[in-house]
């Protein structure tokens, strides 16, 4: 084999390895998504509001400063729209 053919074969092998890794991770992601949906269904069956749970999850991912800013802006928007408590 010439160096060019070896290089193409090596590149094809590397590419195939990347593709296979991505495919495995995509499958794991689908399985995890199904697991998460099952947990939400279980929580809903136990009487929890899934929409609110999703909001709480989103808030927990935020830093305290980002969370405070979002809550401040939400309250200001509510005041502007006349729906503040």
PDB file of C-alpha atoms in Angstrom:
ATOM      1  CA  UNK A   1       0.000   0.000   0.000  1.00  0.00           C
ATOM      2  CA  UNK A   2       1.139   3.489  -0.706  1.00  0.00           C
ATOM      3  CA  UNK A   3       1.246   6.095   2.034  1.00  0.00           C
ATOM      4  CA  UNK A   4      -1.785   7.856   0.537  1.00  0.00           C
ATOM      5  CA  UNK A   5      -3.878   4.665   0.537  1.00  0.00           C
ATOM      6  CA  UNK A   6      -2.789   3.889   4.111  1.00  0.00           C
ATOM      7  CA  UNK A   7      -3.750   7.428   5.132  1.00  0.00           C
ATOM      8  CA  UNK A   8      -7.201   7.135   3.528  1.00  0.00           C
ATOM      9  CA  UNK A   9      -7.753   3.747   5.186  1.00  0.00           C
ATOM     10  CA  UNK A  10      -6.649   5.168   8.535  1.00  0.00           C
ATOM     11  CA  UNK A  11      -8.916   8.208   8.092  1.00  0.00           C
ATOM     12  CA  UNK A  12     -11.845   5.941   7.209  1.00  0.00           C
ATOM     13  CA  UNK A  13     -11.214   3.884  10.339  1.00  0.00           C
ATOM     14  CA  UNK A  14     -11.048   6.980  12.526  1.00  0.00           C
ATOM     15  CA  UNK A  15     -14.208   8.375  10.969  1.00  0.00           C
ATOM     16  CA  UNK A  16     -16.054   5.084  11.469  1.00  0.00           C
ATOM     17  CA  UNK A  17     -14.938   5.013  15.116  1.00  0.00           C
ATOM     18  CA  UNK A  18     -16.243   8.549  15.690  1.00  0.00           C
ATOM     19  CA  UNK A  19     -19.557   7.717  14.023  1.00  0.00           C
ATOM     20  CA  UNK A  20     -19.981   4.539  16.083  1.00  0.00           C
ATOM     21  CA  UNK A  21     -19.226   6.410  19.322  1.00  0.00           C
ATOM     22  CA  UNK A  22     -21.784   9.064  18.442  1.00  0.00           C
ATOM     23  CA  UNK A  23     -24.362   6.394  17.596  1.00  0.00           C
ATOM     24  CA  UNK A  24     -23.810   4.678  20.960  1.00  0.00           C
ATOM     25  CA  UNK A  25     -24.195   7.973  22.799  1.00  0.00           C
ATOM     26  CA  UNK A  26     -27.353   8.835  20.828  1.00  0.00           C
ATOM     27  CA  UNK A  27     -28.838   5.488  21.862  1.00  0.00           C
ATOM     28  CA  UNK A  28     -27.914   6.126  25.505  1.00  0.00           C
ATOM     29  CA  UNK A  29     -29.518   9.568  25.221  1.00  0.00           C
ATOM     30  CA  UNK A  30     -32.755   8.011  23.919  1.00  0.00           C
ATOM     31  CA  UNK A  31     -32.759   5.502  26.761  1.00  0.00           C
ATOM     32  CA  UNK A  32     -32.142   8.228  29.342  1.00  0.00           C
ATOM     33  CA  UNK A  33     -34.936  10.320  27.838  1.00  0.00           C
ATOM     34  CA  UNK A  34     -37.302   7.378  28.188  1.00  0.00           C
ATOM     35  CA  UNK A  35     -36.198   6.891  31.803  1.00  0.00           C
ATOM     36  CA  UNK A  36     -36.807  10.567  32.576  1.00  0.00           C
ATOM     37  CA  UNK A  37     -40.273  10.441  30.985  1.00  0.00           C
ATOM     38  CA  UNK A  38     -41.083   7.437  33.169  1.00  0.00           C
ATOM     39  CA  UNK A  39     -40.037   9.323  36.299  1.00  0.00           C
ATOM     40  CA  UNK A  40     -42.197  12.305  35.329  1.00  0.00           C
ATOM     41  CA  UNK A  41     -45.138   9.956  34.707  1.00  0.00           C
ATOM     42  CA  UNK A  42     -44.572   8.365  38.108  1.00  0.00           C
ATOM     43  CA  UNK A  43     -44.448  11.791  39.774  1.00  0.00           C
ATOM     44  CA  UNK A  44     -47.624  12.838  37.961  1.00  0.00           C
ATOM     45  CA  UNK A  45     -49.312   9.664  39.186  1.00  0.00           C
ATOM     46  CA  UNK A  46     -48.274  10.608  42.709  1.00  0.00           C
ATOM     47  CA  UNK A  47     -50.038  13.957  42.303  1.00  0.00           C
ATOM     48  CA  UNK A  48     -47.136  16.262  41.450  1.00  0.00           C
ATOM     49  CA  UNK A  49     -47.429  18.936  38.760  1.00  0.00           C
ATOM     50  CA  UNK A  50     -44.902  17.987  36.086  1.00  0.00           C
ATOM     51  CA  UNK A  51     -44.840  21.498  34.588  1.00  0.00           C
ATOM     52  CA  UNK A  52     -43.827  22.954  37.915  1.00  0.00           C
ATOM     53  CA  UNK A  53     -41.246  20.216  38.413  1.00  0.00           C
ATOM     54  CA  UNK A  54     -39.670  21.141  35.070  1.00  0.00           C
ATOM     55  CA  UNK A  55     -39.570  24.791  36.139  1.00  0.00           C
ATOM     56  CA  UNK A  56     -37.891  23.848  39.418  1.00  0.00           C
ATOM     57  CA  UNK A  57     -35.321  21.756  37.554  1.00  0.00           C
ATOM     58  CA  UNK A  58     -34.577  24.709  35.280  1.00  0.00           C
ATOM     59  CA  UNK A  59     -34.189  27.004  38.308  1.00  0.00           C
ATOM     60  CA  UNK A  60     -31.845  24.570  40.065  1.00  0.00           C
ATOM     61  CA  UNK A  61     -29.504  24.696  37.064  1.00  0.00           C
ATOM     62  CA  UNK A  62     -29.160  28.473  37.405  1.00  0.00           C
ATOM     63  CA  UNK A  63     -26.712  30.313  39.592  1.00  0.00           C
ATOM     64  CA  UNK A  64     -28.267  32.196  42.500  1.00  0.00           C
ATOM     65  CA  UNK A  65     -27.557  35.515  40.747  1.00  0.00           C
ATOM     66  CA  UNK A  66     -29.174  34.370  37.487  1.00  0.00           C
ATOM     67  CA  UNK A  67     -32.149  33.006  39.395  1.00  0.00           C
ATOM     68  CA  UNK A  68     -32.594  36.286  41.296  1.00  0.00           C
ATOM     69  CA  UNK A  69     -32.392  38.276  38.059  1.00  0.00           C
ATOM     70  CA  UNK A  70     -34.956  36.038  36.339  1.00  0.00           C
ATOM     71  CA  UNK A  71     -37.335  36.304  39.299  1.00  0.00           C
ATOM     72  CA  UNK A  72     -36.913  40.082  39.431  1.00  0.00           C
ATOM     73  CA  UNK A  73     -37.625  40.411  35.701  1.00  0.00           C
ATOM     74  CA  UNK A  74     -40.629  38.099  35.957  1.00  0.00           C
ATOM     75  CA  UNK A  75     -42.060  40.201  38.781  1.00  0.00           C
ATOM     76  CA  UNK A  76     -41.452  43.422  36.850  1.00  0.00           C
ATOM     77  CA  UNK A  77     -43.155  42.018  33.751  1.00  0.00           C
ATOM     78  CA  UNK A  78     -46.118  40.914  35.872  1.00  0.00           C
ATOM     79  CA  UNK A  79     -46.417  44.442  37.270  1.00  0.00           C
ATOM     80  CA  UNK A  80     -46.298  45.930  33.762  1.00  0.00           C
ATOM     81  CA  UNK A  81     -49.063  43.594  32.649  1.00  0.00           C
ATOM     82  CA  UNK A  82     -51.171  44.241  35.731  1.00  0.00           C
ATOM     83  CA  UNK A  83     -51.105  40.673  36.980  1.00  0.00           C
ATOM     84  CA  UNK A  84     -48.906  41.243  40.030  1.00  0.00           C
ATOM     85  CA  UNK A  85     -50.212  39.958  43.333  1.00  0.00           C
TER      86      UNK A  85
END
